[in-house]
CSV table of C-alpha atoms in Angstrom, one decimal:
chain,number,residue,atom,x,y,z
A,90,MET,CA,-5.8,-4.6,-33.7
A,91,GLY,CA,-5.1,-7.0,-30.9
A,92,ASP,CA,-4.4,-6.5,-27.2
A,93,THR,CA,-3.0,-3.0,-26.7
A,94,GLY,CA,-1.1,-4.1,-23.6
A,95,THR,CA,1.2,-6.6,-25.4
A,96,PRO,CA,4.8,-5.8,-26.4
A,97,SER,CA,4.2,-7.1,-29.9
A,98,PHE,CA,1.4,-4.5,-30.3
A,99,LEU,CA,3.7,-1.7,-29.0
A,100,ASP,CA,6.3,-2.8,-31.5
A,101,GLN,CA,3.7,-2.6,-34.3
A,102,VAL,CA,2.8,1.0,-33.6
A,103,ARG,CA,6.3,2.2,-33.2
A,104,THR,CA,6.6,5.4,-35.2
A,105,GLU,CA,9.3,6.0,-37.7
A,106,PRO,CA,10.0,8.9,-40.1
A,107,THR,CA,7.8,9.0,-43.1
A,108,LEU,CA,9.4,8.1,-46.4
A,109,SER,CA,8.4,9.4,-49.8
A,110,ARG,CA,7.0,6.9,-52.3
A,111,PRO,CA,9.8,5.5,-54.5
A,112,ARG,CA,9.6,6.2,-58.2
A,113,ARG,CA,10.0,4.0,-61.3
A,114,LEU,CA,12.3,1.0,-60.8
A,115,ARG,CA,12.9,1.8,-57.1
A,116,ARG,CA,9.1,1.5,-56.5
A,117,LEU,CA,9.2,-2.1,-57.7
A,118,LEU,CA,12.3,-2.9,-55.6
A,119,ALA,CA,10.9,-1.5,-52.3
A,120,ARG,CA,10.2,-3.9,-49.5
A,121,ASP,CA,6.9,-4.4,-47.8
A,122,PRO,CA,7.3,-3.4,-44.1
A,123,ARG,CA,5.2,-6.4,-43.1
A,124,GLU,CA,8.2,-8.6,-44.0
A,125,SER,CA,9.7,-7.6,-40.7
A,126,ASP,CA,7.1,-9.5,-38.8
A,127,LEU,CA,8.8,-12.9,-38.3
A,128,GLY,CA,5.6,-14.2,-36.9
A,129,ARG,CA,4.5,-14.5,-40.6
A,130,ARG,CA,7.2,-17.1,-41.1
A,131,ARG,CA,7.3,-20.6,-39.8
A,132,PHE,CA,9.7,-19.7,-37.0
A,133,ARG,CA,9.4,-20.7,-33.4
A,134,HIS,CA,7.1,-18.2,-31.6
A,135,ARG,CA,7.7,-16.5,-28.3
A,136,GLY,CA,6.1,-13.3,-27.2
A,137,GLY,CA,7.3,-10.3,-25.2
A,138,ALA,CA,10.8,-8.8,-25.5
A,139,VAL,CA,12.1,-11.6,-27.7
A,140,ARG,CA,9.7,-11.0,-30.5
A,141,ALA,CA,10.0,-7.2,-30.1
A,142,ALA,CA,13.8,-7.4,-30.4
A,143,PHE,CA,13.7,-9.5,-33.6
A,144,THR,CA,10.8,-7.7,-35.3
A,145,GLY,CA,12.4,-4.4,-34.3
A,146,SER,CA,15.7,-5.2,-35.9
A,147,GLU,CA,14.1,-6.4,-39.2
A,148,ARG,CA,11.8,-3.5,-39.2
A,149,SER,CA,14.7,-1.1,-39.0
A,150,TYR,CA,16.4,-3.1,-41.8
A,151,VAL,CA,13.4,-2.7,-44.1
A,152,PHE,CA,13.2,1.0,-43.2
A,153,GLY,CA,16.8,1.6,-44.1
A,154,TYR,CA,16.3,-0.4,-47.3
A,155,ASN,CA,13.3,1.7,-48.3
A,156,ALA,CA,15.0,4.9,-47.3
A,157,VAL,CA,17.6,4.3,-50.1
A,158,MET,CA,14.9,3.5,-52.5
A,159,SER,CA,13.1,6.8,-51.6
A,160,ARG,CA,16.5,8.7,-51.9
A,161,GLU,CA,16.1,9.6,-48.2
A,162,THR,CA,19.0,7.7,-46.6
A,163,GLU,CA,19.5,10.7,-44.2
A,164,LYS,CA,16.3,9.7,-42.3
A,165,VAL,CA,18.1,6.7,-40.9
A,166,GLU,CA,19.7,9.1,-38.5
A,167,ASP,CA,16.3,9.9,-37.0
A,168,LEU,CA,16.0,6.3,-35.7
A,169,PRO,CA,17.0,5.4,-32.1
A,170,ASP,CA,20.8,4.8,-31.8
A,171,ALA,CA,20.3,1.1,-31.1
A,172,GLN,CA,18.4,0.6,-34.3
A,173,ARG,CA,20.6,2.5,-36.7
A,174,PRO,CA,23.0,-0.4,-37.4
A,175,PHE,CA,20.1,-2.6,-38.7
A,176,ALA,CA,18.8,0.3,-40.8
A,177,TYR,CA,22.3,0.8,-42.4
A,178,GLU,CA,22.3,-2.9,-43.0
A,179,GLY,CA,19.1,-2.4,-45.0
A,180,ALA,CA,20.5,0.7,-46.7
A,181,ALA,CA,23.6,-1.3,-47.8
A,182,ALA,CA,21.4,-4.1,-49.2
A,183,ALA,CA,19.4,-1.6,-51.2
A,184,SER,CA,22.5,0.2,-52.4
A,185,THR,CA,24.0,-3.2,-53.5
A,186,VAL,CA,20.8,-4.2,-55.3
A,187,LEU,CA,20.8,-0.9,-57.2
A,188,ASP,CA,24.5,-1.1,-58.0
A,189,LEU,CA,24.1,-4.6,-59.4
A,190,LEU,CA,21.0,-3.8,-61.5
A,191,THR,CA,22.4,-0.6,-63.0
A,192,LEU,CA,26.0,-1.9,-63.4
A,193,SER,CA,27.4,1.1,-61.5
A,194,ARG,CA,30.4,-0.9,-60.1
A,195,GLY,CA,29.5,-0.5,-56.4
A,196,ARG,CA,29.2,3.3,-56.5
A,197,ARG,CA,26.2,3.6,-54.2
A,198,LEU,CA,27.6,1.2,-51.7
A,199,HIS,CA,31.0,3.0,-51.8
A,200,GLU,CA,29.3,6.3,-51.1
A,201,LEU,CA,27.3,4.8,-48.2
A,202,LEU,CA,30.4,3.3,-46.6
A,203,ALA,CA,32.4,6.5,-47.0
A,204,GLY,CA,29.5,8.7,-45.8
A,205,PRO,CA,26.6,8.0,-43.4
A,206,ALA,CA,27.5,4.3,-42.7
A,207,GLN,CA,31.2,4.9,-42.0
A,208,HIS,CA,30.7,4.0,-38.3
A,209,HIS,CA,28.5,1.0,-39.2
A,210,ARG,CA,30.8,-0.8,-41.6
A,211,HIS,CA,30.1,-4.3,-40.1
A,212,ALA,CA,26.4,-3.8,-40.6
A,213,ALA,CA,26.9,-2.4,-44.1
A,214,TYR,CA,28.9,-5.3,-45.3
A,215,LEU,CA,26.4,-7.7,-43.8
A,216,GLY,CA,23.7,-5.8,-45.7
A,217,ALA,CA,25.6,-5.9,-49.0
A,218,GLY,CA,25.6,-9.7,-48.7
A,219,ARG,CA,21.8,-9.6,-48.2
A,220,GLY,CA,21.5,-7.5,-51.4
A,221,TYR,CA,23.4,-10.2,-53.4
A,222,ALA,CA,21.1,-12.9,-51.9
A,223,LEU,CA,18.0,-11.0,-52.9
A,224,LEU,CA,19.2,-11.1,-56.5
A,225,ARG,CA,20.4,-14.7,-56.2
A,226,MET,CA,24.0,-13.7,-57.0
A,227,ARG,CA,27.2,-14.8,-55.4
A,228,PRO,CA,28.9,-12.0,-53.4
A,229,VAL,CA,31.9,-10.6,-55.3
A,230,TRP,CA,34.4,-7.9,-54.5
A,231,GLY,CA,34.0,-4.9,-56.8
A,232,ALA,CA,34.5,-2.3,-54.2
A,233,ARG,CA,37.8,-0.6,-54.6
A,234,ARG,CA,37.6,0.9,-51.1
A,235,ALA,CA,36.2,-2.2,-49.4
A,236,HIS,CA,37.8,-3.2,-46.1
A,237,PRO,CA,40.1,-6.1,-47.1
A,238,LEU,CA,38.7,-8.4,-44.3
A,239,LEU,CA,35.4,-6.9,-43.3
A,240,ARG,CA,34.2,-7.5,-46.9
A,241,TRP,CA,34.0,-11.2,-46.0
A,242,LEU,CA,31.0,-10.3,-43.8
A,243,ALA,CA,29.1,-9.9,-47.1
A,244,VAL,CA,29.2,-13.7,-47.3
A,245,ASP,CA,27.8,-13.9,-43.7
A,246,GLY,CA,25.0,-11.5,-44.7
A,247,PHE,CA,24.4,-13.6,-47.9
A,248,GLY,CA,24.0,-16.7,-45.6
A,249,PHE,CA,21.5,-14.9,-43.4
A,250,GLN,CA,19.3,-13.6,-46.2
A,251,TRP,CA,19.5,-16.8,-48.3
A,252,SER,CA,18.5,-18.9,-45.3
A,253,LEU,CA,15.8,-16.5,-44.2
A,254,SER,CA,14.2,-16.8,-47.6
A,255,ARG,CA,14.6,-20.5,-47.8
A,256,ALA,CA,14.4,-21.7,-44.2
A,257,ASP,CA,12.7,-25.0,-45.1
A,258,ARG,CA,15.8,-26.0,-47.1
A,259,MET,CA,18.6,-24.3,-45.2
A,260,VAL,CA,17.3,-25.1,-41.7
A,261,GLY,CA,15.0,-28.1,-42.3
A,262,GLU,CA,17.0,-30.0,-44.9
A,263,ARG,CA,20.4,-28.4,-43.9
A,264,THR,CA,21.5,-27.9,-47.5
A,265,MET,CA,24.2,-25.6,-48.9
A,266,PRO,CA,23.5,-23.4,-52.0
A,267,ASP,CA,25.4,-24.2,-55.2
A,268,LEU,CA,26.3,-20.5,-55.6
A,269,LEU,CA,29.1,-20.8,-53.0
A,270,THR,CA,32.6,-22.0,-53.3
A,271,ARG,CA,34.3,-24.1,-50.6
A,272,ALA,CA,36.0,-21.0,-49.2
A,273,HIS,CA,32.6,-19.2,-48.8
A,274,CYS,CA,30.8,-22.0,-47.0
A,275,ALA,CA,32.3,-21.5,-43.5
A,276,VAL,CA,31.3,-17.8,-43.5
A,277,PHE,CA,27.9,-18.6,-45.0
A,278,ASP,CA,27.3,-20.9,-42.0
A,279,GLN,CA,28.1,-18.0,-39.7
A,280,GLY,CA,25.2,-16.1,-41.3
A,281,LEU,CA,23.0,-19.2,-41.1
A,282,GLY,CA,23.9,-19.4,-37.4
A,283,ARG,CA,22.6,-15.9,-36.9
A,284,LEU,CA,19.4,-16.9,-38.7
A,285,LEU,CA,19.0,-19.9,-36.4
A,286,TRP,CA,19.0,-17.5,-33.4
A,287,TYR,CA,16.0,-15.8,-35.0
A,288,HIS,CA,14.4,-19.1,-36.3
A,289,ASP,CA,14.3,-20.6,-32.8
A,290,CYS,CA,13.5,-17.4,-31.1
A,291,ALA,CA,16.6,-17.2,-28.8
A,292,ALA,CA,15.6,-20.4,-27.0
A,293,PRO,CA,18.9,-22.0,-25.9
A,294,ASP,CA,17.7,-25.6,-25.8
A,295,ASP,CA,16.1,-25.3,-29.3
A,296,VAL,CA,19.0,-23.5,-30.8
A,297,ALA,CA,21.5,-26.1,-29.5
A,298,ALA,CA,19.3,-28.9,-30.7
A,299,ARG,CA,19.0,-27.3,-34.1
A,300,ILE,CA,22.8,-26.9,-34.4
A,301,GLY,CA,23.2,-30.5,-33.2
A,302,GLY,CA,21.4,-31.7,-36.3
A,303,TYR,CA,24.2,-30.4,-38.6
A,304,PRO,CA,27.3,-32.3,-39.5
A,305,ALA,CA,30.2,-31.6,-37.0
A,306,PRO,CA,32.4,-29.7,-39.4
A,307,ARG,CA,29.6,-27.1,-39.8
A,308,ARG,CA,28.7,-26.6,-36.2
A,309,ALA,CA,31.7,-24.4,-35.2
A,310,ASP,CA,30.7,-21.6,-37.6
A,311,LEU,CA,27.0,-22.0,-36.7
A,312,TRP,CA,27.9,-21.4,-33.0
A,313,SER,CA,30.0,-18.3,-34.0
A,314,GLY,CA,26.9,-16.9,-35.8
A,315,VAL,CA,24.7,-17.6,-32.8
A,316,GLY,CA,27.2,-15.8,-30.5
A,317,PHE,CA,27.2,-12.8,-32.8
A,318,ALA,CA,23.4,-12.6,-32.9
A,319,ALA,CA,22.9,-13.2,-29.2
A,320,ALA,CA,25.0,-10.2,-28.4
A,321,TYR,CA,24.3,-8.0,-31.4
A,322,THR,CA,20.5,-8.3,-31.6
A,323,GLY,CA,19.8,-9.8,-28.2
A,324,GLY,CA,16.5,-11.4,-27.3
A,325,ALA,CA,17.6,-13.6,-24.4
A,326,GLU,CA,17.6,-13.1,-20.7
A,327,ALA,CA,20.8,-13.6,-18.6
A,328,GLU,CA,19.8,-17.1,-17.4
A,329,GLU,CA,19.1,-18.1,-21.0
A,330,LEU,CA,22.5,-16.8,-22.1
A,331,TRP,CA,24.2,-18.9,-19.4
A,332,TRP,CA,22.4,-22.0,-20.7
A,333,LEU,CA,23.6,-21.1,-24.2
A,334,THR,CA,27.2,-21.1,-23.0
A,335,GLU,CA,26.6,-24.5,-21.4
A,336,HIS,CA,25.3,-25.9,-24.6
A,337,ALA,CA,28.1,-24.6,-26.7
A,338,ALA,CA,30.7,-26.0,-24.2
A,339,ALA,CA,29.0,-29.4,-24.3
A,340,ASP,CA,29.2,-29.4,-28.1
A,341,GLY,CA,32.9,-28.5,-27.9
A,342,PHE,CA,32.5,-25.0,-29.5
A,343,ARG,CA,32.5,-22.6,-26.5
A,344,ALA,CA,35.3,-20.5,-28.0
A,345,TYR,CA,33.4,-20.0,-31.2
A,346,LEU,CA,30.4,-18.6,-29.3
A,347,ALA,CA,32.8,-16.2,-27.5
A,348,GLN,CA,34.4,-15.2,-30.8
A,349,GLY,CA,31.1,-14.4,-32.4
A,350,CYS,CA,30.2,-12.3,-29.3
A,351,ALA,CA,33.5,-10.4,-29.6
A,352,PHE,CA,32.8,-9.5,-33.2
A,353,ALA,CA,29.4,-8.3,-32.2
A,354,VAL,CA,30.6,-6.0,-29.4
A,355,ALA,CA,33.4,-4.6,-31.6
A,356,ALA,CA,30.8,-3.7,-34.2
A,357,ARG,CA,28.4,-2.2,-31.7
A,358,LEU,CA,31.1,-0.1,-30.1
A,359,ARG,CA,32.1,1.4,-33.4
A,360,SER,CA,28.4,2.3,-34.0
A,361,GLY,CA,28.0,4.2,-30.8
A,362,GLU,CA,27.0,3.6,-27.2
A,363,LEU,CA,26.3,0.0,-26.3
A,364,PRO,CA,22.7,-1.0,-25.8
A,365,GLY,CA,21.8,-2.7,-22.5
A,366,HIS,CA,21.4,-6.1,-23.9
A,367,VAL,CA,24.9,-6.1,-25.3
A,368,ARG,CA,26.4,-5.1,-21.9
A,369,GLN,CA,24.5,-7.9,-20.3
A,370,ALA,CA,25.5,-10.5,-22.9
A,371,VAL,CA,29.2,-9.9,-23.3
A,372,PRO,CA,30.4,-10.9,-19.7
A,373,ILE,CA,28.4,-14.1,-20.1
A,374,LEU,CA,29.2,-15.1,-23.6
A,375,ALA,CA,32.8,-13.8,-23.7
A,376,ASN,CA,33.7,-13.9,-20.0
A,377,ALA,CA,35.1,-10.4,-20.3
A,378,ASP,CA,33.9,-6.8,-20.2
A,379,PRO,CA,32.9,-5.3,-23.6
A,380,ASP,CA,36.1,-3.2,-24.1
A,381,GLU,CA,38.3,-6.2,-23.5
A,382,ALA,CA,36.3,-8.5,-25.8
A,383,ALA,CA,36.4,-5.8,-28.5
A,384,SER,CA,40.2,-5.4,-28.1
A,385,TRP,CA,40.7,-9.0,-29.1
A,386,THR,CA,39.4,-8.3,-32.5
A,387,ASP,CA,41.6,-5.2,-32.9
A,388,ARG,CA,44.8,-6.9,-31.7
A,389,ALA,CA,44.2,-9.8,-34.0
A,390,LEU,CA,43.6,-7.5,-36.9
A,391,ILE,CA,46.8,-5.6,-36.3
A,392,ALA,CA,48.8,-8.8,-36.0
A,393,LEU,CA,47.7,-9.9,-39.5
A,394,GLY,CA,49.2,-6.8,-41.1
A,395,HIS,CA,48.0,-4.5,-43.9
A,396,GLU,CA,48.2,-7.1,-46.7
A,397,ALA,CA,45.6,-9.5,-45.1
A,398,HIS,CA,42.6,-10.0,-47.4
A,399,THR,CA,42.0,-13.7,-48.2
A,400,HIS,CA,39.5,-16.1,-46.8
A,401,GLU,CA,42.4,-17.7,-45.0
A,402,ASP,CA,43.3,-14.4,-43.4
A,403,PHE,CA,39.7,-13.9,-42.3
A,404,GLN,CA,39.7,-17.3,-40.7
A,405,CYS,CA,43.0,-16.6,-39.0
A,406,TRP,CA,41.6,-13.3,-37.7
A,407,GLN,CA,38.8,-15.3,-36.0
A,408,SER,CA,41.2,-17.9,-34.8
A,409,GLN,CA,43.3,-15.4,-33.0
A,410,ILE,CA,40.2,-14.0,-31.3
A,411,ARG,CA,39.4,-17.5,-30.0
A,412,ARG,CA,42.9,-17.8,-28.7
A,413,SER,CA,42.5,-14.5,-26.8
A,414,TRP,CA,39.3,-15.9,-25.2
A,415,THR,CA,41.0,-19.2,-24.4
A,416,ARG,CA,43.9,-17.4,-22.6
A,417,ARG,CA,41.5,-15.2,-20.7
A,418,HIS,CA,39.3,-18.2,-19.8
A,419,ARG,CA,42.3,-20.1,-18.3
A,420,HIS,CA,43.1,-17.3,-15.7
């Protein structure tokens, strides 16, 4: 069983609500909870709070996924507040997989977004993209009630899951899947950036060195993804976050790190009370308090207007957030 005094052991014995056994097709589609142990993958290993944060987020994702397969999505609400976004990410992935396999035109994902996941839309769209990646399908927009810009987060989620399952190629060989169009590639790299934060276990020097191995045109979006993951999931101490900002600045992409962080805090605020690691990260990564950083995303979205929906609009949204950070940083 291992050393009962270690954080990794405590994470392993964390109790969760019991789910019923899925039936028929859903039983075949259910995920093994052991998938959440990133130590089973060839990722960089660090113990303590870092591994607990990453394993905990993926464990909640698998729980949410299996809750849908067991027809017990309501049990996600029994999880701690800080873990529910990850669980709804898993629930959206499972809903998407079922929708695609049963040709139900997004019905289950629509119901999830309109119901229990209505305050976790960022997480749900990321999860939808993970569902597409599990089936090796390009993310498409069949959701009539999909948020016109948040739906692009599905490509981010696709990038995370695709890279998680194929780390040797996506991280080691730095390839890009053929499933994506040119417009999708930038958002895909934001998901890959989130995966790099996990892959190198929130170690600033290693994350920066990893990003440095990619071509310059891809590094901006990778830093954006790292900024999102560092704030949203956590895993790093304050001193390490300061080093991360130094690395991003040296690479010329400090604003992208801040923009990813602003996206993360906006998502977390809509989900409920901010966890401590988010409150610690935002003043360092975004050089602002959480409410101010989140307001950058809201103001930029309002400025785009109600008709914004294209990839170019999504990029403009992020660009406006970076401009807000730049103005704040100059004062």
